[in-house]
């Protein structure tokens, strides 16, 4: 019996294949519907390929063999199944990368400066394992040509793998944003607060001190790309971890979608509450989706250690207090971070981190340490000096208004913080801020006494540590 | 940072994308493995989708407790579970469809739809959600119902002389989508530019009444921009979160533009909220001419793109396919700017409009309230009735006609009511009676019953409640 099949295998396969082919052609052919246009049978859009639907593997194999060996070579047009008189479903047209390349002529952000058509062509069809594409990374930069105060980055990462899949573009952007950083450079992480020297400013000038950073939970997508389920998982992991903290870090979690009016007012008065982002830089990247689902604020009882959940990153960790004791703020910051990390490690989770880029966050500008250590300092005289910008640049500091990155300064009170994030460790950056603010305060005092500050002006770019 | 334990942690109840550690693999092979992993497009299945064992909770289901739009009413947990892993051929997902509805719980003036389509196929792939939404939004529409398309402007009765003392301007708009290209929430830049190219070329072939010029938003001169603003033609980047959350403002102003004819009566918007919005308008009350130009222009556009091998998206069930489910069917909004300062103050005004299947808006558009008693009155329906029928409803709603037998008799009554209210008369002396059209009648009642006689007797009743209308009904029904 089996010999019969073996000897006549080819004929049988051919017959089976032709049979299946004929049946399919009849079946699918009957389903091809006249287009609305005067009864003419048309392919829409013009035929570019033929596709077949398999019903099962053995049939498919038989069909293949029959198709190849049969003398009747039938090229039939196979449409996707059309039901109920619905006209043929068109195949999505494939365009060359040049047709899809964004128009960046009026743009002034770092992505626009580095995204050449060649890079775009190379990366456009790639995707991370979660399905995040280059077009999604750059959407915020395409929609926002420029910012009045700063040259924005213009792209975001949807997950940890984005930095690898689209490395060619991200490396160039990171290099420009962080003032020179090669693809093989290593980033040092150092959260040992005992190494800090000084850090106790004059309260008459320094109104408050604050250190913030961000952390992302490995394995879950970042805010531009996360699904609701992932966002809720981040909230669950982080709030569970924070609930286990004790001592000076004992606190409470306030989810945004379940807040009472009293709690909300209290958080506003404490300047803790964050609101739905309105900046198009964030909304165009998709970070305001499903607001306020999965978002919340945690703070300790003393109100000097604060964690934002699912705002611009998975978590933003903030340590702050009134006055000029930056050293204590940083100490609390480091201990708090360590505690949180221990808690999530106990449950088996990790932060996103690697040797090259340090802590991974949504915006490339926050890679490395993600740390912004800053003070609100009253320097009306120094700020009026024409050399102020250069002084800040030499000290590796940046200024902002006291309302945040999108505001201008008011009444001579500035938010002075480190300009760098990547390439220097946390300890180094905080030291830079401490030394820089010390100098600014001394300059302010000199100017108050009517003396010149020429001798105090720093030389070079202050990178020597 | 390897902890030695499996990652992600077990027992979280949620399937999380596993982290691949290639540190133990030889360097050259490591790159191959990484590349293989990276290039495997898994269509987002590695993303957190939720526990597949539990039937009770669906981790990715949106929180719709404070929401009031059609999507939040129709999208049950079961439907969500059924559709959440599906994708259209171009890659659009259910989450993409509903994002705008999740991000915008409600609108102050209207019950919004809360879902959009990314391509033609969305309506089929996510039919389990779209069918109830469409039915709810359009006041009942079955899954197998057929929509009739009728763009024969000759079928319109009247409409050429709406009272210009009340009617300031007339306008008809609709939208059309080019089959084969994704819709504005989902299209990529190349597709959007393709839409622009197809339409630009088609419109450039027009002449006569329809010869005109295309103004791309990108690269517009100051004078052109000012002129378009003065003509009230220019559309701007959407600011409404209903649109921005759906992704319709991406890459602005790439491939957006405005085309209008030299007479400034026929206008085409490209790539705003739909592939195209076609608008025919003029000052005054000649809705008939507006509709005629509208139909002629649409036909011309369709003929030209067909000659290039393209089509509009259309099917017998949903008519013309547009981005928002509220615009399916005809996508037609025929409206007038009409002065009704007295009528609008009447408490039953909204009820009357609803009876006539009309809706009111402010003269600034859907998101505005009326000012100074001038309203934008247009048809409320889009689906289930043909274009001619909808325009007829609008025409009848603002025009007086005195025929009993026509199906739109209620319209006539409302018109008399409107005129009476405008003149300051008490509403209930006029509503709901109107003198019947007896022009074609040949019976004794028709010979004897004059309008004056009718109006003096119409409000009277016998002791048992019998009215004049009932007396003469047989004579009206039998000419």
Tab-separated table of N, CA, C and O in Angstrom, chain B residues 305-357:
chain	number	residue	atom	x	y	z
B	305	UNK	N	-10.215	61.256	-10.143
B	305	UNK	CA	-9.341	60.319	-9.428
B	305	UNK	C	-9.563	58.891	-9.925
B	305	UNK	O	-8.634	58.078	-9.894
B	306	UNK	N	-10.764	58.635	-10.428
B	306	UNK	CA	-10.984	57.278	-10.956
B	306	UNK	C	-10.161	57.055	-12.207
B	306	UNK	O	-9.656	55.954	-12.437
B	307	UNK	N	-10.017	58.116	-12.976
B	307	UNK	CA	-9.229	57.948	-14.187
B	307	UNK	C	-7.770	57.666	-13.857
B	307	UNK	O	-7.030	57.127	-14.669
B	308	UNK	N	-7.365	58.026	-12.640
B	308	UNK	CA	-5.988	57.725	-12.236
B	308	UNK	C	-5.909	56.378	-11.536
B	308	UNK	O	-4.850	55.962	-11.111
B	309	UNK	N	-7.052	55.713	-11.346
B	309	UNK	CA	-7.041	54.406	-10.717
B	309	UNK	C	-7.327	54.419	-9.237
B	309	UNK	O	-7.154	53.407	-8.565
B	310	UNK	N	-7.787	55.554	-8.695
B	310	UNK	CA	-8.101	55.614	-7.278
B	310	UNK	C	-9.603	55.669	-7.071
B	310	UNK	O	-10.369	55.904	-7.988
B	311	UNK	N	-10.007	55.472	-5.834
B	311	UNK	CA	-11.436	55.460	-5.492
B	311	UNK	C	-11.623	56.148	-4.178
B	311	UNK	O	-10.684	56.264	-3.391
B	312	UNK	N	-12.885	56.503	-3.918
B	312	UNK	CA	-13.244	56.936	-2.567
B	312	UNK	C	-13.588	55.703	-1.751
B	312	UNK	O	-14.071	54.699	-2.268
B	313	UNK	N	-13.404	55.793	-0.423
B	313	UNK	CA	-13.807	54.697	0.447
B	313	UNK	C	-15.319	54.725	0.570
B	313	UNK	O	-15.882	55.734	1.010
B	314	UNK	N	-15.949	53.642	0.208
B	314	UNK	CA	-17.417	53.562	0.282
B	314	UNK	C	-17.808	52.113	0.378
B	314	UNK	O	-17.184	51.250	-0.227
B	315	UNK	N	-18.877	51.822	1.132
B	315	UNK	CA	-19.473	50.495	1.040
B	315	UNK	C	-20.976	50.597	1.294
B	315	UNK	O	-21.442	51.605	1.833
B	316	UNK	N	-21.747	49.604	0.883
B	316	UNK	CA	-23.203	49.734	0.941
B	316	UNK	C	-23.759	49.815	2.358
B	316	UNK	O	-24.861	50.308	2.564
B	317	UNK	N	-22.983	49.345	3.331
B	317	UNK	CA	-23.508	49.361	4.705
B	317	UNK	C	-23.248	50.701	5.367
B	317	UNK	O	-24.140	51.288	5.974
B	318	UNK	N	-22.023	51.206	5.234
B	318	UNK	CA	-21.653	52.433	5.950
B	318	UNK	C	-21.518	53.649	5.056
B	318	UNK	O	-21.142	54.715	5.522
B	319	UNK	N	-21.828	53.509	3.781
B	319	UNK	CA	-21.706	54.668	2.906
B	319	UNK	C	-20.263	55.124	2.788
B	319	UNK	O	-19.348	54.316	2.762
B	320	UNK	N	-20.060	56.449	2.770
B	320	UNK	CA	-18.701	56.977	2.650
B	320	UNK	C	-17.990	56.853	3.995
B	320	UNK	O	-18.505	57.241	5.028
B	321	UNK	N	-16.784	56.314	3.956
B	321	UNK	CA	-16.021	56.039	5.167
B	321	UNK	C	-15.182	57.258	5.525
B	321	UNK	O	-14.391	57.747	4.705
B	322	UNK	N	-15.360	57.745	6.753
B	322	UNK	CA	-14.548	58.863	7.227
B	322	UNK	C	-13.970	58.497	8.586
B	322	UNK	O	-14.305	57.474	9.161
B	323	UNK	N	-13.102	59.397	9.094
B	323	UNK	CA	-12.382	59.090	10.321
B	323	UNK	C	-13.315	58.890	11.503
B	323	UNK	O	-13.174	57.932	12.265
B	324	UNK	N	-14.219	59.837	11.676
B	324	UNK	CA	-15.074	59.768	12.852
B	324	UNK	C	-16.348	59.011	12.520
B	324	UNK	O	-16.988	59.306	11.499
B	325	UNK	N	-16.767	58.064	13.356
B	325	UNK	CA	-17.997	57.324	13.079
B	325	UNK	C	-19.221	58.225	12.955
B	325	UNK	O	-20.201	57.842	12.320
B	326	UNK	N	-19.157	59.423	13.527
B	326	UNK	CA	-20.312	60.316	13.417
B	326	UNK	C	-20.480	60.850	12.012
B	326	UNK	O	-21.524	61.386	11.677
B	327	UNK	N	-19.472	60.739	11.179
B	327	UNK	CA	-19.546	61.269	9.820
B	327	UNK	C	-19.732	60.201	8.769
B	327	UNK	O	-19.592	60.470	7.580
B	328	UNK	N	-20.038	58.978	9.191
B	328	UNK	CA	-20.234	57.917	8.208
B	328	UNK	C	-21.516	58.144	7.436
B	328	UNK	O	-22.378	58.928	7.836
B	329	UNK	N	-21.655	57.427	6.347
B	329	UNK	CA	-22.890	57.523	5.566
B	329	UNK	C	-22.722	58.589	4.508
B	329	UNK	O	-22.053	58.385	3.501
B	330	UNK	N	-23.292	59.727	4.785
B	330	UNK	CA	-23.133	60.827	3.846
B	330	UNK	C	-21.966	61.714	4.240
B	330	UNK	O	-21.369	62.345	3.387
B	331	UNK	N	-21.671	61.768	5.524
B	331	UNK	CA	-20.665	62.721	6.004
B	331	UNK	C	-21.134	64.140	5.775
B	331	UNK	O	-20.361	65.088	5.861
B	332	UNK	N	-22.425	64.291	5.508
B	332	UNK	CA	-22.905	65.568	5.037
B	332	UNK	C	-23.455	66.423	6.166
B	332	UNK	O	-24.229	65.968	6.982
B	333	UNK	N	-23.048	67.656	6.185
B	333	UNK	CA	-23.632	68.622	7.088
B	333	UNK	C	-24.054	69.800	6.233
B	333	UNK	O	-23.221	70.554	5.717
B	334	UNK	N	-25.373	69.909	6.053
B	334	UNK	CA	-25.908	71.031	5.293
B	334	UNK	C	-26.470	71.990	6.311
B	334	UNK	O	-27.295	71.622	7.133
B	335	UNK	N	-26.015	73.207	6.281
B	335	UNK	CA	-26.446	74.121	7.321
B	335	UNK	C	-26.611	75.531	6.831
B	335	UNK	O	-26.107	75.915	5.774
B	336	UNK	N	-27.339	76.297	7.651
B	336	UNK	CA	-27.502	77.713	7.362
B	336	UNK	C	-27.183	78.491	8.617
B	336	UNK	O	-27.353	77.989	9.734
B	337	UNK	N	-26.711	79.714	8.424
B	337	UNK	CA	-26.622	80.647	9.550
B	337	UNK	C	-27.904	81.457	9.527
B	337	UNK	O	-28.186	82.160	8.543
B	338	UNK	N	-28.711	81.293	10.561
B	338	UNK	CA	-30.045	81.889	10.547
B	338	UNK	C	-30.270	82.661	11.845
B	338	UNK	O	-29.858	82.238	12.922
B	339	UNK	N	-30.947	83.798	11.678
B	339	UNK	CA	-31.188	84.654	12.847
B	339	UNK	C	-32.476	84.240	13.527
B	339	UNK	O	-33.555	84.398	12.957
B	340	UNK	N	-32.374	83.727	14.727
B	340	UNK	CA	-33.584	83.310	15.458
B	340	UNK	C	-33.519	83.773	16.908
B	340	UNK	O	-33.549	82.968	17.832
B	341	UNK	N	-33.429	85.082	17.138
B	341	UNK	CA	-33.233	85.507	18.529
B	341	UNK	C	-34.436	85.203	19.424
B	341	UNK	O	-34.269	84.911	20.608
B	342	UNK	N	-35.669	85.246	18.864
B	342	UNK	CA	-36.849	84.998	19.703
B	342	UNK	C	-37.149	83.516	19.841
B	342	UNK	O	-37.421	83.017	20.931
B	343	UNK	N	-37.099	82.831	18.717
B	343	UNK	CA	-37.412	81.401	18.721
B	343	UNK	C	-36.487	80.651	19.653
B	343	UNK	O	-36.885	79.761	20.402
B	344	UNK	N	-35.221	81.017	19.608
B	344	UNK	CA	-34.247	80.258	20.379
B	344	UNK	C	-34.468	80.392	21.876
B	344	UNK	O	-34.025	79.563	22.647
B	345	UNK	N	-35.177	81.433	22.278
B	345	UNK	CA	-35.403	81.591	23.720
B	345	UNK	C	-36.551	80.721	24.207
B	345	UNK	O	-36.744	80.560	25.394
B	346	UNK	N	-37.315	80.180	23.256
B	346	UNK	CA	-38.446	79.357	23.664
B	346	UNK	C	-37.935	78.084	24.325
B	346	UNK	O	-37.016	77.450	23.838
B	347	UNK	N	-38.552	77.671	25.457
B	347	UNK	CA	-38.040	76.494	26.161
B	347	UNK	C	-38.106	75.209	25.348
B	347	UNK	O	-37.338	74.290	25.585
B	348	UNK	N	-39.015	75.155	24.371
B	348	UNK	CA	-39.134	73.918	23.592
B	348	UNK	C	-38.302	73.928	22.324
B	348	UNK	O	-38.441	73.046	21.485
B	349	UNK	N	-37.475	74.902	22.155
B	349	UNK	CA	-36.706	75.046	20.915
B	349	UNK	C	-35.892	73.796	20.612
B	349	UNK	O	-35.944	73.258	19.507
B	350	UNK	N	-35.182	73.305	21.624
B	350	UNK	CA	-34.349	72.126	21.391
B	350	UNK	C	-35.199	70.919	21.021
B	350	UNK	O	-34.815	70.101	20.185
B	351	UNK	N	-36.329	70.823	21.667
B	351	UNK	CA	-37.226	69.708	21.368
B	351	UNK	C	-37.705	69.760	19.926
B	351	UNK	O	-37.768	68.742	19.228
B	352	UNK	N	-38.057	70.975	19.485
B	352	UNK	CA	-38.509	71.110	18.097
B	352	UNK	C	-37.421	70.683	17.126
B	352	UNK	O	-37.673	69.968	16.163
B	353	UNK	N	-36.204	71.128	17.402
B	353	UNK	CA	-35.110	70.781	16.504
B	353	UNK	C	-34.922	69.269	16.456
B	353	UNK	O	-34.693	68.682	15.400
B	354	UNK	N	-35.053	68.660	17.624
B	354	UNK	CA	-34.863	67.214	17.675
B	354	UNK	C	-35.929	66.503	16.861
B	354	UNK	O	-35.637	65.548	16.151
B	355	UNK	N	-37.169	67.003	16.957
B	355	UNK	CA	-38.260	66.404	16.181
B	355	UNK	C	-37.973	66.466	14.692
B	355	UNK	O	-38.341	65.590	13.936
B	356	UNK	N	-37.334	67.547	14.286
B	356	UNK	CA	-37.075	67.741	12.863
B	356	UNK	C	-35.745	67.156	12.432
B	356	UNK	O	-35.343	67.336	11.286
B	357	UNK	N	-35.058	66.491	13.348
B	357	UNK	CA	-33.736	65.928	13.061
B	357	UNK	C	-32.755	67.026	12.635
B	357	UNK	O	-32.012	66.873	11.682
